[in-house]
Amino acid sequence: MSLSGALSSALSGLTATTRSAEVISDNVANALTDGFAARETRLSARGLGGGVSVDAIVRRSDPPATTERRLSDASAARADSLSDAQTRLAELYGGPSDPGALPARAVAFETALERLADSPASETLQRGAVDAARDLAQSLSAAADGVQELRRQADSDIARMVDTLNASLASIEDHNRDIRLAASNGLPSAPLEEARDRAIDRVAELIPVRVVDRGQGEVALYAPGGAILLDGRAVEVGFNQANTVVADTTLASGALSGLTLNGVEVSVGTGGGRLDGGRLGAAFELRDALGPQAAAQLDAMAADLIQRFEAPSPDPTLVPGDPGLFTDNGAAFDPLLQIGLATRLEINAAVDPDAGGAYWRIRDGVGAAAPGDSGEDALIRDLLAAFADPLAADPATGLQGRYGFADLAAGAASLRLTEASAAEDEAAFQSGRNLGHIETEALRLGVETDDELATLLLVEQAYAANARVIQAVDSLLAQLLEI
C-alpha cells in the first residue's frame, strides 16, 4: 500500500471512530429517556482504495415488540378511562358512609316518616319529613344531572382527541416524506424516525394501530378493525361536538355526532367497532352506553318512587291522575315520559310552604283542603308502608327481585360500586400487562450502558491504531524529505 493510501485509510478510520464515539455518547446520555431507541453506526469497507465508510446511523428496532407494546398501550388507556368513568358514576350515588348518598337519603326519609308517625302533631317533624323528601328527590336529580355532565365531558374529550388524532396523523405523513427524502440523499434519518414514533405512540393511545413498512422509510397505519388511518395520505377524522347533552341527546336521535373517516361513518364505542380498543373508544362508550345506562337506572328509580305515592294508594285525598308526594316536575307519572325523569323529580308543591303549600299535608294528604285531626297517624303509616313495600324492580335498574325503595337505592348503589371495582381491577391488570410490554421493548431497543462502554473501549483502540498509522506515515514522509 502506498503512503497516501495508508494515510487515506487511517483518516477514514478516524472519521468512522469519531462518529461512532458520538453515537455511543448520545446513547449513554439518553439511556434513561423514555422511548429512546439505541442507535448504531453501520460501517463498511471501501473498495480497492482501502479504508472504511460510515454507511448510516440506524435506530435499533424490533417491530413485533413495538407492535405488542402499542396494542397494550391502547388496552391500558381504554381500561383506565373506563375505570375512571365507572368510579365517577359510583360517586354520583355516594359511598356507604356518605350521609348525602342516595341510599342514606332514602333511609333518612324513612326515618323522618317513622318519627312523624309517633308525633303527627309536631310541625317540626312535619317539616323534617318534607325536607327529607326534598333531599331524596334532589339526590336523585343531582345524580342524574351528574350523569349528563359526564356524558357532556366525554363528548368534549372526544372532540379534543379527534384534534390530537388528526394532528398526529398529519405529522406522521410529513415525517414519512422527510425520512424518504433523507434516505434518498444519504442523510441521517434517526431523529426523524424517533419523532415519527412519538406521533405513532400518540395515535396508539387513542386507537390501537398496526404499522406496516412500505419501504423507502415510509410506514402505513391500520386499526386492527381494518380501518385505514394512513397509507400514503392520512385520513381526515371527522367529529362535531355537541353544545349540550341531556337525557334524550343520543347518537340514535342524531343529536350527537359519530365519527367519520374521510366522510365515511365508522362505529365506535360498541366494543366491536373498527376504531374501538383505545381511549377514544372508551369516551364513546361512556357517552353512548355507560352514561345512558346509568341515566336509565336513575329514571327507573325515580319512576318507582313517584308511583309508590300516587293513587289509588296510599293517599285517599288523591284521585287517579293526581300527582302524589313526588312528582314529574309537578305532574303525575307518565310512562311515556320516563326518559330524563330523574332530572325532573320534585316534591309536590302542596307540601312545600315555599311553593304555596303546607307541611301538614304530609300528615293529612296532598289533596287535603284543610288540616285534619292533629293526632291522626294513619296516612303517615300508610306512606311508610308504601315506601317499604317490596315492588318488582324495573330491569333498567340492573336488579332482579322485589325491593322497598331504600333497599332499591342501596342495591343500585352497590351495583355501581361493584362495577367500579371490577373496572378498577381490569385497569390494574392492563396496566401491569402494559408495563411488561414496555419493559420487553426497552430491553430489546433500549440502551445497555455496559455494552456501550465496552464498545467505546474498542472504538478508542481503533482510534489509537489509526492515529499510530498517521504518525508512522508522518515519520516516513519526514525521512523521505530529509534524503
Coordinates of C-alpha atoms in Angstrom, one line a residue:
M1 CA 0.0 0.0 0.0
S2 CA 1.3 3.5 -0.8
L3 CA 1.8 6.1 1.9
S4 CA -1.1 8.1 0.5
G5 CA -3.3 5.1 0.6
A6 CA -2.3 4.3 4.1
L7 CA -3.0 7.9 5.2
S8 CA -6.4 7.9 3.5
S9 CA -7.3 4.7 5.2
A10 CA -6.3 6.0 8.6
L11 CA -8.1 9.2 8.1
S12 CA -11.3 7.4 7.2
G13 CA -10.8 5.2 10.3
L14 CA -10.5 8.3 12.4
T15 CA -13.7 9.7 10.9
A16 CA -15.6 6.5 11.5
T17 CA -14.4 6.1 15.1
T18 CA -15.2 9.7 15.9
R19 CA -18.7 9.3 14.5
S20 CA -19.1 6.0 16.4
A21 CA -18.0 7.7 19.7
E22 CA -20.6 10.5 19.1
V23 CA -23.3 7.9 18.7
I24 CA -22.2 6.0 21.8
S25 CA -22.1 9.2 23.8
D26 CA -25.7 10.1 22.6
N27 CA -26.9 6.6 23.5
V28 CA -25.4 6.8 27.1
A29 CA -26.8 10.3 27.5
N30 CA -30.3 9.1 26.7
A31 CA -30.2 5.8 28.5
L32 CA -33.0 6.8 30.8
T33 CA -35.1 8.7 28.2
D34 CA -38.5 7.1 27.7
G35 CA -39.0 5.8 24.2
F36 CA -35.4 6.3 23.1
A37 CA -34.1 3.5 20.9
A38 CA -30.3 2.9 20.8
R39 CA -28.5 3.9 17.6
E40 CA -25.8 2.0 15.9
T41 CA -23.1 3.0 13.4
R42 CA -23.2 1.0 10.2
L43 CA -19.7 0.7 8.7
S44 CA -18.4 -0.9 5.5
A45 CA -15.0 -1.5 3.9
R46 CA -14.1 0.7 1.0
G47 CA -13.1 -0.8 -2.3
L48 CA -9.6 -1.1 -3.7
G49 CA -8.5 2.1 -2.1
G50 CA -8.9 0.7 1.4
G51 CA -10.3 2.4 4.5
V52 CA -13.8 2.4 6.0
S53 CA -17.1 4.3 5.2
V54 CA -19.9 5.3 7.5
D55 CA -22.9 4.0 5.7
A56 CA -25.7 5.1 8.1
I57 CA -26.7 5.8 11.7
V58 CA -29.6 3.5 12.4
R59 CA -32.0 3.1 15.2
R60 CA -32.4 -0.3 16.8
S61 CA -35.8 -1.7 16.1
D62 CA -38.0 -4.7 16.9
P63 CA -41.3 -4.3 15.1
P64 CA -43.1 -7.3 16.9
A65 CA -42.2 -5.9 20.3
T66 CA -43.2 -2.4 19.4
T67 CA -46.5 -3.6 17.9
E68 CA -47.4 -5.5 21.0
R69 CA -46.5 -2.6 23.3
R70 CA -48.6 -0.2 21.2
L71 CA -51.6 -2.5 21.3
S72 CA -51.1 -2.8 25.0
D73 CA -50.9 1.0 25.3
A74 CA -54.4 1.2 23.8
S75 CA -55.8 -1.5 26.0
A76 CA -54.4 0.1 29.1
A77 CA -55.7 3.5 28.1
R78 CA -59.2 2.1 27.5
A79 CA -59.3 0.3 30.8
D80 CA -58.0 3.3 32.7
S81 CA -60.7 5.6 31.0
L82 CA -63.5 3.1 31.8
S83 CA -62.3 2.6 35.4
D84 CA -62.4 6.4 35.8
A85 CA -65.8 6.6 34.3
Q86 CA -67.3 3.8 36.5
T87 CA -65.7 5.4 39.6
R88 CA -67.2 8.8 38.8
L89 CA -70.6 7.2 38.2
A90 CA -70.4 5.3 41.5
E91 CA -69.5 8.6 43.2
L92 CA -72.8 10.2 42.0
Y93 CA -74.7 7.7 44.2
G94 CA -72.4 8.3 47.1
G95 CA -70.4 6.0 49.3
P96 CA -71.7 3.7 52.1
S97 CA -70.6 6.2 54.8
D98 CA -71.6 9.4 53.0
P99 CA -74.7 11.0 54.7
G100 CA -75.5 12.7 51.4
A101 CA -75.5 9.4 49.4
L102 CA -78.7 8.3 47.7
P103 CA -79.2 5.2 49.9
A104 CA -78.6 7.4 53.0
R105 CA -81.2 9.9 51.8
A106 CA -83.7 7.2 51.3
V107 CA -83.1 5.9 54.9
A108 CA -83.3 9.4 56.2
F109 CA -86.7 10.0 54.6
E110 CA -88.0 6.7 56.0
T111 CA -86.7 7.6 59.5
A112 CA -88.3 11.0 59.3
L113 CA -91.7 9.4 58.5
E114 CA -91.3 7.0 61.4
R115 CA -90.6 9.9 63.8
L116 CA -93.6 11.8 62.4
A117 CA -95.8 8.8 62.8
D118 CA -95.0 8.8 66.5
S119 CA -95.8 12.5 66.9
P120 CA -98.0 13.6 64.0
A121 CA -99.0 16.9 65.5
S122 CA -95.4 18.2 65.6
E123 CA -94.8 20.8 62.9
T124 CA -91.1 20.4 63.4
L125 CA -91.3 16.7 62.5
Q126 CA -93.7 17.5 59.6
R127 CA -91.1 20.0 58.2
G128 CA -88.4 17.4 58.8
A129 CA -90.3 14.8 56.8
V130 CA -90.9 17.2 53.9
D131 CA -87.2 18.3 54.0
A132 CA -86.1 14.7 53.9
A133 CA -88.4 14.0 50.9
R134 CA -87.0 17.1 49.1
D135 CA -83.4 15.9 49.9
L136 CA -84.2 12.5 48.5
A137 CA -85.7 14.0 45.3
Q138 CA -82.7 16.3 44.9
S139 CA -80.3 13.5 45.5
L140 CA -81.8 11.5 42.6
S141 CA -82.0 14.6 40.4
A142 CA -78.4 15.6 41.2
A143 CA -77.1 12.2 40.3
A144 CA -79.0 12.3 37.0
D145 CA -77.6 15.7 36.2
G146 CA -74.1 14.4 37.1
V147 CA -74.5 11.6 34.6
Q148 CA -75.4 14.0 31.8
E149 CA -72.4 16.2 32.8
L150 CA -70.1 13.1 32.5
R151 CA -71.6 12.5 29.0
R152 CA -71.0 16.1 28.0
Q153 CA -67.4 15.9 29.2
A154 CA -67.0 12.7 27.2
D155 CA -68.3 14.4 24.1
S156 CA -65.8 17.3 24.7
D157 CA -63.0 14.8 25.3
I158 CA -63.8 13.1 22.0
A159 CA -63.5 16.4 20.2
R160 CA -60.1 17.0 21.8
M161 CA -58.9 13.5 21.0
V162 CA -60.0 13.8 17.4
D163 CA -58.0 17.0 17.1
T164 CA -54.9 15.2 18.5
L165 CA -55.5 12.3 16.2
N166 CA -55.7 14.4 13.1
A167 CA -52.6 16.4 14.1
S168 CA -50.6 13.3 14.8
L169 CA -51.6 11.6 11.5
A170 CA -50.6 14.7 9.6
S171 CA -47.3 14.8 11.5
I172 CA -46.6 11.1 10.6
E173 CA -47.4 11.8 6.9
D174 CA -44.9 14.7 7.0
H175 CA -42.2 12.6 8.7
N176 CA -42.7 9.9 6.1
R177 CA -41.9 12.4 3.4
D178 CA -38.9 13.8 5.3
I179 CA -37.5 10.3 6.0
R180 CA -37.9 9.3 2.4
L181 CA -36.0 12.4 1.2
A182 CA -33.3 12.0 3.9
A183 CA -32.7 8.4 2.8
S184 CA -32.6 9.3 -0.9
N185 CA -30.0 12.0 -0.2
G186 CA -27.9 9.8 2.1
L187 CA -28.7 11.9 5.2
P188 CA -29.3 10.5 8.7
S189 CA -32.9 9.9 9.5
A190 CA -32.8 8.5 13.0
P191 CA -34.1 11.8 14.7
L192 CA -36.9 11.9 12.2
E193 CA -37.8 8.3 12.8
E194 CA -37.8 8.9 16.6
A195 CA -40.2 11.9 16.1
R196 CA -42.4 9.8 13.9
D197 CA -42.6 7.0 16.5
R198 CA -43.6 9.5 19.2
A199 CA -46.5 10.6 16.9
I200 CA -47.5 7.0 16.3
D201 CA -47.5 6.4 20.1
R202 CA -49.9 9.3 20.5
V203 CA -52.2 7.7 18.0
A204 CA -51.8 4.3 19.6
E205 CA -53.1 5.5 22.9
L206 CA -56.3 6.7 21.3
I207 CA -56.8 3.9 18.7
P208 CA -55.0 0.5 18.5
V209 CA -52.7 0.6 15.5
R210 CA -50.6 -1.7 13.4
V211 CA -47.7 -0.3 11.5
V212 CA -46.8 -1.6 8.1
D213 CA -43.4 -0.8 6.4
R214 CA -43.9 0.5 2.9
G215 CA -40.2 0.7 2.1
Q216 CA -38.0 3.8 1.5
G217 CA -38.5 4.8 5.1
E218 CA -42.3 5.1 4.8
V219 CA -44.9 3.4 7.0
A220 CA -48.7 2.9 6.9
L221 CA -51.1 2.7 9.8
Y222 CA -54.1 0.5 10.2
A223 CA -56.5 -0.1 13.0
P224 CA -57.0 -3.8 14.0
G225 CA -60.6 -3.5 12.9
G226 CA -59.4 -2.9 9.4
A227 CA -59.8 0.9 9.1
I228 CA -57.0 2.7 7.2
L229 CA -55.6 5.6 9.1
L230 CA -52.6 6.4 6.9
D231 CA -51.3 4.8 3.7
G232 CA -49.6 7.5 1.7
R233 CA -52.0 10.1 2.8
A234 CA -53.5 10.5 6.3
V235 CA -57.3 10.2 6.6
E236 CA -59.3 13.0 8.0
V237 CA -61.2 12.1 11.1
G238 CA -64.4 14.0 11.5
F239 CA -66.5 14.8 14.6
N240 CA -68.9 17.6 15.6
Q241 CA -69.0 18.5 19.3
A242 CA -72.5 18.9 20.9
N243 CA -73.4 22.2 22.6
T244 CA -75.5 20.5 25.3
V245 CA -76.1 16.9 26.4
V246 CA -79.3 15.9 28.2
A247 CA -81.1 12.6 28.7
D248 CA -82.6 12.4 25.2
T249 CA -79.5 13.7 23.5
T250 CA -78.3 10.5 21.8
L251 CA -76.4 9.2 18.8
A252 CA -79.5 7.4 17.5
S253 CA -81.6 10.6 17.5
G254 CA -78.9 12.4 15.5
A255 CA -78.3 14.9 18.3
L256 CA -74.8 13.6 18.9
S257 CA -72.1 13.1 16.4
G258 CA -70.5 9.9 15.4
L259 CA -67.0 9.5 13.9
T260 CA -66.1 9.6 10.2
L261 CA -63.0 8.7 8.2
N262 CA -62.8 10.9 5.1
G263 CA -66.5 11.5 5.4
V264 CA -67.5 7.8 5.8
E265 CA -69.2 6.9 9.1
V266 CA -67.5 4.3 11.3
S267 CA -68.8 2.7 14.5
V268 CA -67.0 3.5 17.8
G269 CA -67.7 2.6 21.4
T270 CA -69.7 -0.5 20.7
G271 CA -67.0 -2.9 21.8
G272 CA -66.6 -4.3 18.3
G273 CA -66.2 -1.0 16.3
R274 CA -63.5 -0.6 13.8
L275 CA -61.7 2.0 16.0
D276 CA -62.5 0.5 19.4
G277 CA -59.9 -0.5 21.9
G278 CA -58.3 2.7 23.0
R279 CA -59.1 5.9 24.9
L280 CA -61.2 7.3 22.1
G281 CA -63.5 4.3 22.0
A282 CA -63.8 4.4 25.8
A283 CA -65.0 8.0 25.6
F284 CA -67.7 7.0 23.1
E285 CA -68.6 4.0 25.4
L286 CA -69.2 6.4 28.3
R287 CA -71.2 8.9 26.2
D288 CA -73.3 6.4 24.3
A289 CA -73.6 3.3 26.6
L290 CA -72.5 3.6 30.2
G291 CA -74.0 7.1 30.6
P292 CA -77.4 6.3 29.2
Q293 CA -77.5 3.1 31.1
A294 CA -76.8 4.9 34.4
A295 CA -79.4 7.6 33.4
A296 CA -82.0 4.9 32.7
Q297 CA -81.3 3.3 36.1
L298 CA -81.9 6.6 37.9
D299 CA -85.1 7.3 35.8
A300 CA -86.4 3.8 36.7
M301 CA -85.7 4.5 40.4
A302 CA -87.5 7.9 40.1
A303 CA -90.5 6.2 38.5
D304 CA -90.6 3.7 41.3
L305 CA -90.5 6.4 43.9
I306 CA -93.2 8.5 42.3
Q307 CA -95.6 5.7 41.7
R308 CA -95.4 4.5 45.3
F309 CA -97.3 7.6 46.5
E310 CA -99.8 8.1 43.7
A311 CA -103.4 7.0 43.5
P312 CA -105.0 4.6 44.2
S313 CA -102.9 4.3 47.4
P314 CA -101.8 5.3 49.9
D315 CA -103.2 8.8 50.0
P316 CA -107.0 8.8 49.9
T317 CA -107.1 12.6 49.0
L318 CA -105.8 11.8 45.5
V319 CA -107.7 10.6 42.5
P320 CA -106.2 8.8 39.5
G321 CA -104.1 11.3 37.5
D322 CA -103.3 13.5 40.5
P323 CA -99.5 13.8 41.4
G324 CA -98.6 12.3 44.7
L325 CA -95.9 13.3 47.2
F326 CA -93.2 13.0 44.5
T327 CA -93.8 14.4 41.0
D328 CA -92.5 14.7 37.5
N329 CA -91.9 18.5 37.6
G330 CA -95.2 18.9 39.3
A331 CA -97.1 16.4 37.2
A332 CA -98.1 12.8 37.7
F333 CA -96.0 9.9 36.4
D334 CA -96.3 9.3 32.6
P335 CA -94.7 6.1 31.4
L336 CA -94.2 7.6 28.0
L337 CA -92.0 10.4 29.5
Q338 CA -89.7 8.3 31.7
I339 CA -86.5 9.3 29.8
G340 CA -85.0 12.1 31.9
L341 CA -87.5 11.7 34.7
A342 CA -84.9 11.7 37.5
T343 CA -83.7 15.2 36.4
R344 CA -87.3 16.5 36.7
L345 CA -88.1 14.8 40.1
E346 CA -89.6 17.2 42.6
I347 CA -91.7 17.0 45.7
N348 CA -95.3 18.1 45.4
A349 CA -95.8 21.9 45.9
A350 CA -98.8 21.2 48.1
V351 CA -96.5 20.1 51.0
D352 CA -93.9 22.9 50.4
P353 CA -94.7 26.3 52.1
D354 CA -92.1 27.9 49.8
A355 CA -94.3 26.9 46.8
G356 CA -97.6 27.9 48.4
G357 CA -98.2 24.6 50.2
A358 CA -98.3 23.5 53.8
Y359 CA -96.3 21.0 55.9
W360 CA -99.4 19.5 57.5
R361 CA -100.4 17.8 54.2
I362 CA -97.6 15.3 54.7
R363 CA -99.9 14.1 57.6
D364 CA -103.4 14.8 56.2
G365 CA -102.9 14.2 52.5
V366 CA -101.5 16.0 49.5
G367 CA -105.0 16.8 48.2
A368 CA -106.5 17.8 51.6
A369 CA -108.2 21.2 51.6
A370 CA -107.9 21.8 55.3
P371 CA -105.9 20.4 58.3
G372 CA -107.4 17.2 59.9
D373 CA -107.0 15.7 63.3
S374 CA -103.5 16.7 64.5
G375 CA -103.1 13.3 66.2
E376 CA -104.0 11.2 63.2
D377 CA -101.1 9.0 62.1
A378 CA -102.9 6.6 59.7
L379 CA -101.8 8.3 56.4
I380 CA -98.2 8.6 57.6
R381 CA -98.0 4.9 58.4
D382 CA -99.5 4.2 55.0
L383 CA -96.8 6.3 53.4
L384 CA -94.2 4.3 55.4
A385 CA -95.7 1.1 54.2
A386 CA -95.8 2.2 50.6
F387 CA -92.2 3.3 50.8
A388 CA -91.1 -0.1 52.2
D389 CA -93.5 -2.1 50.0
P390 CA -91.4 -4.7 48.1
L391 CA -92.1 -4.0 44.4
A392 CA -90.7 -5.7 41.4
A393 CA -87.6 -3.8 40.2
D394 CA -87.6 -2.3 36.8
P395 CA -85.0 -4.2 34.6
A396 CA -83.4 -0.8 33.9
T397 CA -82.2 -0.7 37.5
G398 CA -80.0 -3.7 36.8
L399 CA -81.6 -5.5 39.7
Q400 CA -83.9 -8.5 39.9
G401 CA -86.4 -9.3 42.6
R402 CA -88.7 -7.1 44.8
Y403 CA -87.5 -4.2 46.8
G404 CA -88.6 -1.5 49.1
F405 CA -87.3 1.9 47.9
A406 CA -84.5 2.1 50.5
D407 CA -83.3 -1.4 49.5
L408 CA -83.7 -0.5 45.8
A409 CA -81.4 2.6 46.3
A410 CA -78.9 0.6 48.3
G411 CA -78.9 -2.2 45.7
A412 CA -78.4 0.2 42.8
A413 CA -75.5 2.0 44.6
S414 CA -73.9 -1.4 45.5
L415 CA -74.2 -2.4 41.8
R416 CA -72.4 0.8 40.8
L417 CA -69.6 0.1 43.4
T418 CA -69.2 -3.4 42.2
E419 CA -68.9 -2.3 38.6
A420 CA -66.4 0.4 39.6
S421 CA -64.4 -2.2 41.5
A422 CA -64.4 -4.6 38.5
A423 CA -63.3 -1.8 36.2
E424 CA -60.5 -0.8 38.6
D425 CA -59.3 -4.5 38.7
E426 CA -59.3 -4.6 34.9
A427 CA -57.4 -1.3 34.7
A428 CA -54.8 -2.6 37.2
F429 CA -54.4 -5.8 35.1
Q430 CA -54.0 -4.0 31.8
S431 CA -51.6 -1.5 33.4
G432 CA -49.4 -4.4 34.7
R433 CA -49.6 -6.1 31.3
N434 CA -48.6 -2.9 29.6
L435 CA -45.7 -2.4 31.9
G436 CA -44.4 -5.8 30.9
H437 CA -44.6 -5.0 27.2
I438 CA -42.8 -1.6 27.8
E439 CA -40.0 -3.4 29.7
T440 CA -39.7 -6.1 26.9
E441 CA -39.4 -3.4 24.3
A442 CA -36.9 -1.4 26.4
L443 CA -34.7 -4.5 26.8
R444 CA -34.7 -5.0 23.0
L445 CA -34.4 -1.4 21.9
G446 CA -33.0 0.5 24.8
V447 CA -29.5 1.4 25.8
E448 CA -27.4 -1.1 27.8
T449 CA -24.7 1.2 29.2
D450 CA -22.2 -1.6 30.0
D451 CA -22.3 -2.8 26.3
E452 CA -22.0 0.8 25.1
L453 CA -18.9 1.4 27.3
A454 CA -17.4 -1.9 26.2
T455 CA -17.9 -0.8 22.5
L456 CA -16.4 2.6 23.4
L457 CA -13.2 0.8 24.5
L458 CA -13.0 -0.9 21.1
V459 CA -13.6 2.4 19.4
E460 CA -10.9 4.0 21.5
Q461 CA -8.5 1.3 20.5
A462 CA -9.4 1.7 16.8
Y463 CA -8.9 5.4 17.1
A464 CA -5.5 4.9 18.7
A465 CA -4.5 2.4 16.0
N466 CA -5.5 4.8 13.2
A467 CA -3.6 7.6 14.9
R468 CA -0.5 5.5 15.1
V469 CA -0.7 4.8 11.3
I470 CA -0.9 8.5 10.7
Q471 CA 2.1 9.0 13.0
A472 CA 4.0 6.3 11.1
V473 CA 3.2 7.8 7.7
D474 CA 4.2 11.2 9.0
S475 CA 7.5 9.8 10.2
L476 CA 8.2 8.1 6.8
L477 CA 7.4 11.3 4.9
A478 CA 9.7 13.2 7.1
Q479 CA 12.5 10.8 6.5
L480 CA 11.9 11.0 2.7
L481 CA 12.1 14.7 2.8
E482 CA 15.4 14.6 4.6
I483 CA 17.0 12.5 1.8

